[in-house]
Amino acid sequence: MDDREKYTPGAIESKWQERWQEDGLYRSKVDWSRPKHYALTMLPYPSGDLHIGHWFAMTPSDARARWMRMRGYNVLFPMGFDAFGLPAENAAVQRGVHPARWTWANIERMRGQLRTMGAMFDWEREAVSCDPSYYRWTEWFFKQFFENDLAYRGEALVNWSDALQTVLANEQVIDGKDERLGQPVVQKMMTQWFFRYRRYADEMLNFENIDWPEKIQAMQTNWIGRSEGARVTFHTEQGTSFDIFTTRPDTLWGVTFMVLSPEHPLVQKVTTPAQQAAVEAYIEYSATQTEIERTAEGKDKTGVFTGGYAVNPVNGAHIPIWIADYVMITYGTGAIMAVPAGDQRDFEFARKFGLEIVPVIQPEDESFDGSTMEVAHAGAGYMVNSGQFDGTYSNGEKGRKNPAISEVIDWLEANGYGKEEVNYRLRDWLISRQRYWGSPIPVIYTEDGQMEVVPDQQLPVVLPEDIDFQGMTGNPLGRSSSFLNTTDHKGRPARRETDTMDTFMCSSWYHLRYLSPRYQEAPFDPEEAAYWLPVDVYTGGTEHATMHLLYTRWFNKAIRDLGVFDEAAQLMAQNGRNPEMLLDEPMLLLRNQGQVLGAERNGDVVVVTGGREGGKMVARRVEALPPEDARTLERLAASGESIPYPREQNRIVGEIVKRTENLLTIADLTRSGELQPVEVPESAQIVIPGIPGPNTVNQLRHHLEIQRMSKSKGNVVNPDDLVGAYGADTVRAYLMFGFDWGKGGPWNDDNIQGVVRWLNEVWDMVTAGSVEGAGDPEAARHAERKLHQAIKKVSDSLENFSFNTAVAALMSLKNELRPLAREGKLAGEAWAEAMRDMLLLMAPITPHITEELWALMGLPYSIHQQAWPVYDADKAAESMTTLVVMKNGKPIDWVAVPVGIGEADAKEAALATDGAKRILNDGAPKRVIFIAGRAGGAAGAEPKVNIVL
RNA sequence: GGGGGAGUGGCGGAAUUGGCAGACGCGCAUGACUUAGGAUCAUGUCUCGUAAGAGGUGAGGGUUCGAGUCCCUCCUUCCCCA
């Protein structure tokens, strides 16, 4: 080796990042002469530190965007910040930093961290949702919705979080707790702002024109929860009418009682004086229950009879009206018909309160008796006890696909008892938040109680800055007189709306603001939109399946119908693009990455001696074993061998699986892994090898399972450290290589060494230069073949988001080329060509090292502006291949044959092999099957002959 | 309870329409070079077997010349919905 420089990523990477920045290499401009590609990756919340998860999400997306660019597409790959939200406000309350200052400082920091990725983000298009120039248009969109009856203010039972001091959308409540802090959420009637989410429910169920993962489609379909059935009108004995929705009108004859939600307005009217006290007490009780508690299956049924009766329209039966908390006012009409014979929850309710059960759907071979049935029958069967419908077959399907349901609906409509109806689980989108750090809602309330929207020229309504957050609870906007007080269009005093918008409103259209973040005339420049829209590839996590990814689809459809895209559509058409169907959906293709989780960590293996007190041991001495001793001990125990520590009353030996303050839980190896509680008092002696001096109980490590990274668990992997140690290219390549991108997995940097070696070897190979001489033409041909095979493999892998196999193919290529280069078989122009193409193939994945080596080879700047090598099947083709000889599908021998060998020749060659002769042993095979080889030179592509004995 | 994924070496993970299971790496082993090796190079590395060979993708069955891949039953696990 000469004194050639070693690969030092640190210097190279910052050098090229600066150069690319100066040259505007990633500026993306409208150019109708070239095909466009809008690649988008979900924007981060500016929490202050870039996480390894951001790298995992963004750098493979960047590699793919770069690849598209090299393939000749004009690529837009923007980045920005979803900058409104509660953490900023919490920081303000706790530390006295204004949310804006906190947020902008974090953004500044994260911009720097994002730049170290070496991604091709076009920073000229950065959009930040908390910037007034952005939320001006968020407000403008709100106005559009309001003025077109897509936004309304209404009273509804909403999710109120006391901990967050705000209401939350249904999507943000998980198991009755808020998704952020996991604190309980209660149901409250409040006046709030909503968007008419259901209006596009049916259209959102259609995924025909977009390529989104099945999983996301299923989740969204579930979430929308379309159900077909009928709305049926019942009357009380007093004559008041009320509607119920049912998906099973074929069971109407089996209705033996009605159940109203405790919040239903009819409750007051039907309750008899005798039942008044019981009903009121029950209403009070149910208000304390969460929705999950109320509707949980298997829960003990509760309810109270109102004393009132309803009349069943189909048979005139008088049936009692009950109230019960398993009926929600927010679902359907807040009232249900109860068919205990056909619905398990109704069945349990009826049994508990001694109500009648009338079977109405009965399978052919059964005969139900309402008094003895043990479970409800919800499946298929023939209608019974149902008047003229007796004998009609109910096939168990939903809606019109069920002949019984279909016939009954027609009959209900003909007789005016009810009508066909479609119901949705989806509720309108609650966008009000009683918080400061969000986009204001541009509405004012006049003195005489009228509502006015703020005129366009006064937008944006800006968040006030003179707010003291410290120690405050509740909505700070309500305390700001400078914000609160305004005037109406006649100049009279008026009050501003103090609710702000859900941040999902901001992120529903950020992909549009990227198009022209500084545009003043509209939310986006139609010239840009006409060229770039829609988003071609969108990448992000699955956690937003029923939130962001559904909201943004709704938003897109809503603004399409409001004409927001009209000008862009015209321009599209003028430039020869057919806007038809291009603007119905915001993102054409969606792919999800998995999540990088924290690494598993073993707890210390300790020897505890002390005294027993009650059920637990109180330690006198805790000694952690050196890791190698601990491993030996655990191996012995796992294999059932005896360990060098016999079981003793006053000794516990094992791994710490949990630690709470000074209380340890130890899996005791002397007691077959039984969990033992150990208290460690101040006085106990604690010895930890490698940590001299007196130790404390806090230094003992407990077992940590694979889980999300979080600061409090101490398992966060910091990308800055990794970049410092290995360089951005290595981190990028490793994240792509070490995981299945769609799956993610526990962090583990064992494999990173492989990527380090790969890049070092590429560096050495290129900087070594070509040896003198002509080289070997055969080797050159071999290199060319491998190169073209790699072009195909890498291209296909990137196309399919299979980043790990792309890197694997590049490593294989290196393995092929390196010995040839070193032995001097690959020399001169053949060498140079091989190096050039290899660097081009690596460029999307490792942009810095390839740029540097490209320059060192004296090639014109920039490698990222070069064309992707064109795959040539002829050059990739091998002349000879291996014919696999099989016995009953198992390989037994191999023979070299020309590619494209015919069936007869292949069979002849196969039967002539030693392997074939041995198994045939002069006998005749039952059958001989030829499997032709496939093109491409990939593994498994070889021709095969299967000899069946 | 319903719906949908997933289960492959010591580890991360590969395997178009069914067609050589374990690509590419990590780790490990042996050897070489070295003052040294946690550098580099070479070779090996699914299991059993000295070998010829046989077996092998959560378990069991089936279809097929041929099954990680398709079908049935079951187990484990993750996600979504209730």
PDB file of N, CA and C in Angstrom, chain A residues 800-848:
ATOM      1  N   ASN A 800     -39.112  -1.516  -5.477  1.00  0.00           N
ATOM      2  CA  ASN A 800     -39.989  -2.199  -4.518  1.00  0.00           C
ATOM      3  C   ASN A 800     -39.726  -1.836  -3.063  1.00  0.00           C
ATOM      4  N   PHE A 801     -38.998  -0.788  -2.820  1.00  0.00           N
ATOM      5  CA  PHE A 801     -38.692  -0.358  -1.446  1.00  0.00           C
ATOM      6  C   PHE A 801     -37.977  -1.456  -0.669  1.00  0.00           C
ATOM      7  N   SER A 802     -37.260  -2.316  -1.394  1.00  0.00           N
ATOM      8  CA  SER A 802     -36.553  -3.410  -0.753  1.00  0.00           C
ATOM      9  C   SER A 802     -35.086  -2.989  -0.630  1.00  0.00           C
ATOM     10  N   PHE A 803     -34.862  -2.069   0.304  1.00  0.00           N
ATOM     11  CA  PHE A 803     -33.551  -1.425   0.372  1.00  0.00           C
ATOM     12  C   PHE A 803     -32.450  -2.383   0.792  1.00  0.00           C
ATOM     13  N   ASN A 804     -32.789  -3.351   1.633  1.00  0.00           N
ATOM     14  CA  ASN A 804     -31.744  -4.269   2.090  1.00  0.00           C
ATOM     15  C   ASN A 804     -31.181  -5.109   0.947  1.00  0.00           C
ATOM     16  N   THR A 805     -32.036  -5.522   0.021  1.00  0.00           N
ATOM     17  CA  THR A 805     -31.507  -6.324  -1.083  1.00  0.00           C
ATOM     18  C   THR A 805     -30.749  -5.451  -2.089  1.00  0.00           C
ATOM     19  N   ALA A 806     -31.090  -4.160  -2.139  1.00  0.00           N
ATOM     20  CA  ALA A 806     -30.327  -3.253  -3.005  1.00  0.00           C
ATOM     21  C   ALA A 806     -28.881  -3.173  -2.508  1.00  0.00           C
ATOM     22  N   VAL A 807     -28.720  -2.999  -1.199  1.00  0.00           N
ATOM     23  CA  VAL A 807     -27.368  -2.917  -0.641  1.00  0.00           C
ATOM     24  C   VAL A 807     -26.656  -4.261  -0.806  1.00  0.00           C
ATOM     25  N   ALA A 808     -27.390  -5.347  -0.591  1.00  0.00           N
ATOM     26  CA  ALA A 808     -26.787  -6.673  -0.745  1.00  0.00           C
ATOM     27  C   ALA A 808     -26.260  -6.859  -2.156  1.00  0.00           C
ATOM     28  N   ALA A 809     -27.021  -6.406  -3.158  1.00  0.00           N
ATOM     29  CA  ALA A 809     -26.594  -6.550  -4.548  1.00  0.00           C
ATOM     30  C   ALA A 809     -25.326  -5.732  -4.796  1.00  0.00           C
ATOM     31  N   LEU A 810     -25.236  -4.556  -4.163  1.00  0.00           N
ATOM     32  CA  LEU A 810     -24.050  -3.716  -4.341  1.00  0.00           C
ATOM     33  C   LEU A 810     -22.830  -4.352  -3.673  1.00  0.00           C
ATOM     34  N   MET A 811     -23.034  -4.994  -2.539  1.00  0.00           N
ATOM     35  CA  MET A 811     -21.935  -5.683  -1.871  1.00  0.00           C
ATOM     36  C   MET A 811     -21.463  -6.863  -2.727  1.00  0.00           C
ATOM     37  N   SER A 812     -22.412  -7.579  -3.300  1.00  0.00           N
ATOM     38  CA  SER A 812     -22.053  -8.702  -4.159  1.00  0.00           C
ATOM     39  C   SER A 812     -21.238  -8.231  -5.358  1.00  0.00           C
ATOM     40  N   LEU A 813     -21.664  -7.103  -5.907  1.00  0.00           N
ATOM     41  CA  LEU A 813     -20.941  -6.554  -7.055  1.00  0.00           C
ATOM     42  C   LEU A 813     -19.498  -6.236  -6.662  1.00  0.00           C
ATOM     43  N   LYS A 814     -19.360  -5.625  -5.508  1.00  0.00           N
ATOM     44  CA  LYS A 814     -18.016  -5.330  -5.002  1.00  0.00           C
ATOM     45  C   LYS A 814     -17.214  -6.619  -4.862  1.00  0.00           C
ATOM     46  N   ASN A 815     -17.841  -7.646  -4.334  1.00  0.00           N
ATOM     47  CA  ASN A 815     -17.152  -8.936  -4.162  1.00  0.00           C
ATOM     48  C   ASN A 815     -16.678  -9.518  -5.486  1.00  0.00           C
ATOM     49  N   GLU A 816     -17.450  -9.258  -6.535  1.00  0.00           N
ATOM     50  CA  GLU A 816     -17.070  -9.767  -7.857  1.00  0.00           C
ATOM     51  C   GLU A 816     -15.913  -8.961  -8.439  1.00  0.00           C
ATOM     52  N   LEU A 817     -16.010  -7.630  -8.290  1.00  0.00           N
ATOM     53  CA  LEU A 817     -15.052  -6.762  -8.970  1.00  0.00           C
ATOM     54  C   LEU A 817     -13.701  -6.688  -8.272  1.00  0.00           C
ATOM     55  N   ARG A 818     -13.707  -6.771  -6.950  1.00  0.00           N
ATOM     56  CA  ARG A 818     -12.483  -6.511  -6.214  1.00  0.00           C
ATOM     57  C   ARG A 818     -11.344  -7.468  -6.549  1.00  0.00           C
ATOM     58  N   PRO A 819     -11.563  -8.783  -6.531  1.00  0.00           N
ATOM     59  CA  PRO A 819     -10.440  -9.666  -6.884  1.00  0.00           C
ATOM     60  C   PRO A 819      -9.933  -9.419  -8.302  1.00  0.00           C
ATOM     61  N   LEU A 820     -10.850  -9.135  -9.224  1.00  0.00           N
ATOM     62  CA  LEU A 820     -10.435  -8.892 -10.610  1.00  0.00           C
ATOM     63  C   LEU A 820      -9.542  -7.665 -10.683  1.00  0.00           C
ATOM     64  N   ALA A 821      -9.931  -6.616  -9.937  1.00  0.00           N
ATOM     65  CA  ALA A 821      -9.160  -5.378  -9.968  1.00  0.00           C
ATOM     66  C   ALA A 821      -7.801  -5.605  -9.319  1.00  0.00           C
ATOM     67  N   ARG A 822      -7.815  -6.341  -8.220  1.00  0.00           N
ATOM     68  CA  ARG A 822      -6.567  -6.524  -7.488  1.00  0.00           C
ATOM     69  C   ARG A 822      -5.571  -7.386  -8.240  1.00  0.00           C
ATOM     70  N   GLU A 823      -6.109  -8.382  -8.931  1.00  0.00           N
ATOM     71  CA  GLU A 823      -5.213  -9.275  -9.669  1.00  0.00           C
ATOM     72  C   GLU A 823      -4.812  -8.679 -11.012  1.00  0.00           C
ATOM     73  N   GLY A 824      -5.331  -7.473 -11.308  1.00  0.00           N
ATOM     74  CA  GLY A 824      -4.939  -6.819 -12.547  1.00  0.00           C
ATOM     75  C   GLY A 824      -5.656  -7.356 -13.765  1.00  0.00           C
ATOM     76  N   LYS A 825      -6.654  -8.192 -13.567  1.00  0.00           N
ATOM     77  CA  LYS A 825      -7.389  -8.715 -14.720  1.00  0.00           C
ATOM     78  C   LYS A 825      -8.330  -7.666 -15.287  1.00  0.00           C
ATOM     79  N   LEU A 826      -8.749  -6.781 -14.395  1.00  0.00           N
ATOM     80  CA  LEU A 826      -9.629  -5.700 -14.821  1.00  0.00           C
ATOM     81  C   LEU A 826      -8.761  -4.449 -14.827  1.00  0.00           C
ATOM     82  N   ALA A 827      -8.504  -3.906 -16.014  1.00  0.00           N
ATOM     83  CA  ALA A 827      -7.552  -2.802 -16.086  1.00  0.00           C
ATOM     84  C   ALA A 827      -7.983  -1.792 -17.136  1.00  0.00           C
ATOM     85  N   GLY A 828      -7.349  -0.638 -17.065  1.00  0.00           N
ATOM     86  CA  GLY A 828      -7.573   0.396 -18.069  1.00  0.00           C
ATOM     87  C   GLY A 828      -9.014   0.842 -18.134  1.00  0.00           C
ATOM     88  N   GLU A 829      -9.498   0.971 -19.356  1.00  0.00           N
ATOM     89  CA  GLU A 829     -10.856   1.492 -19.561  1.00  0.00           C
ATOM     90  C   GLU A 829     -11.912   0.561 -18.966  1.00  0.00           C
ATOM     91  N   ALA A 830     -11.652  -0.751 -19.050  1.00  0.00           N
ATOM     92  CA  ALA A 830     -12.618  -1.698 -18.492  1.00  0.00           C
ATOM     93  C   ALA A 830     -12.744  -1.487 -16.980  1.00  0.00           C
ATOM     94  N   TRP A 831     -11.616  -1.256 -16.349  1.00  0.00           N
ATOM     95  CA  TRP A 831     -11.625  -0.985 -14.903  1.00  0.00           C
ATOM     96  C   TRP A 831     -12.409   0.295 -14.621  1.00  0.00           C
ATOM     97  N   ALA A 832     -12.074   1.348 -15.369  1.00  0.00           N
ATOM     98  CA  ALA A 832     -12.703   2.644 -15.132  1.00  0.00           C
ATOM     99  C   ALA A 832     -14.212   2.568 -15.324  1.00  0.00           C
ATOM    100  N   GLU A 833     -14.613   1.850 -16.342  1.00  0.00           N
ATOM    101  CA  GLU A 833     -16.040   1.746 -16.612  1.00  0.00           C
ATOM    102  C   GLU A 833     -16.752   1.011 -15.480  1.00  0.00           C
ATOM    103  N   ALA A 834     -16.129  -0.037 -15.014  1.00  0.00           N
ATOM    104  CA  ALA A 834     -16.723  -0.805 -13.919  1.00  0.00           C
ATOM    105  C   ALA A 834     -16.853   0.056 -12.664  1.00  0.00           C
ATOM    106  N   MET A 835     -15.796   0.817 -12.363  1.00  0.00           N
ATOM    107  CA  MET A 835     -15.835   1.669 -11.175  1.00  0.00           C
ATOM    108  C   MET A 835     -16.921   2.743 -11.323  1.00  0.00           C
ATOM    109  N   ARG A 836     -16.979   3.342 -12.495  1.00  0.00           N
ATOM    110  CA  ARG A 836     -17.974   4.395 -12.732  1.00  0.00           C
ATOM    111  C   ARG A 836     -19.389   3.869 -12.512  1.00  0.00           C
ATOM    112  N   ASP A 837     -19.678   2.734 -13.127  1.00  0.00           N
ATOM    113  CA  ASP A 837     -21.037   2.210 -13.001  1.00  0.00           C
ATOM    114  C   ASP A 837     -21.336   1.783 -11.569  1.00  0.00           C
ATOM    115  N   MET A 838     -20.351   1.208 -10.916  1.00  0.00           N
ATOM    116  CA  MET A 838     -20.584   0.803  -9.533  1.00  0.00           C
ATOM    117  C   MET A 838     -20.894   2.030  -8.669  1.00  0.00           C
ATOM    118  N   LEU A 839     -20.146   3.108  -8.867  1.00  0.00           N
ATOM    119  CA  LEU A 839     -20.394   4.323  -8.089  1.00  0.00           C
ATOM    120  C   LEU A 839     -21.777   4.893  -8.391  1.00  0.00           C
ATOM    121  N   LEU A 840     -22.162   4.847  -9.660  1.00  0.00           N
ATOM    122  CA  LEU A 840     -23.491   5.361 -10.016  1.00  0.00           C
ATOM    123  C   LEU A 840     -24.584   4.565  -9.297  1.00  0.00           C
ATOM    124  N   LEU A 841     -24.395   3.248  -9.234  1.00  0.00           N
ATOM    125  CA  LEU A 841     -25.405   2.414  -8.590  1.00  0.00           C
ATOM    126  C   LEU A 841     -25.457   2.664  -7.082  1.00  0.00           C
ATOM    127  N   MET A 842     -24.317   3.050  -6.529  1.00  0.00           N
ATOM    128  CA  MET A 842     -24.275   3.306  -5.082  1.00  0.00           C
ATOM    129  C   MET A 842     -24.748   4.707  -4.723  1.00  0.00           C
ATOM    130  N   ALA A 843     -24.726   5.604  -5.694  1.00  0.00           N
ATOM    131  CA  ALA A 843     -24.936   7.030  -5.413  1.00  0.00           C
ATOM    132  C   ALA A 843     -26.224   7.341  -4.636  1.00  0.00           C
ATOM    133  N   PRO A 844     -27.366   6.709  -4.947  1.00  0.00           N
ATOM    134  CA  PRO A 844     -28.576   7.069  -4.187  1.00  0.00           C
ATOM    135  C   PRO A 844     -28.469   6.671  -2.717  1.00  0.00           C
ATOM    136  N   ILE A 845     -27.722   5.628  -2.444  1.00  0.00           N
ATOM    137  CA  ILE A 845     -27.679   5.098  -1.088  1.00  0.00           C
ATOM    138  C   ILE A 845     -26.605   5.794  -0.262  1.00  0.00           C
ATOM    139  N   THR A 846     -25.427   5.950  -0.843  1.00  0.00           N
ATOM    140  CA  THR A 846     -24.314   6.609  -0.146  1.00  0.00           C
ATOM    141  C   THR A 846     -23.848   7.801  -0.982  1.00  0.00           C
ATOM    142  N   PRO A 847     -24.543   8.931  -0.854  1.00  0.00           N
ATOM    143  CA  PRO A 847     -24.287  10.052  -1.769  1.00  0.00           C
ATOM    144  C   PRO A 847     -22.931  10.730  -1.614  1.00  0.00           C
ATOM    145  N   HIS A 848     -22.344  10.728  -0.408  1.00  0.00           N
ATOM    146  CA  HIS A 848     -21.099  11.497  -0.224  1.00  0.00           C
ATOM    147  C   HIS A 848     -19.881  10.769  -0.746  1.00  0.00           C
TER     148      HIS A 848
END
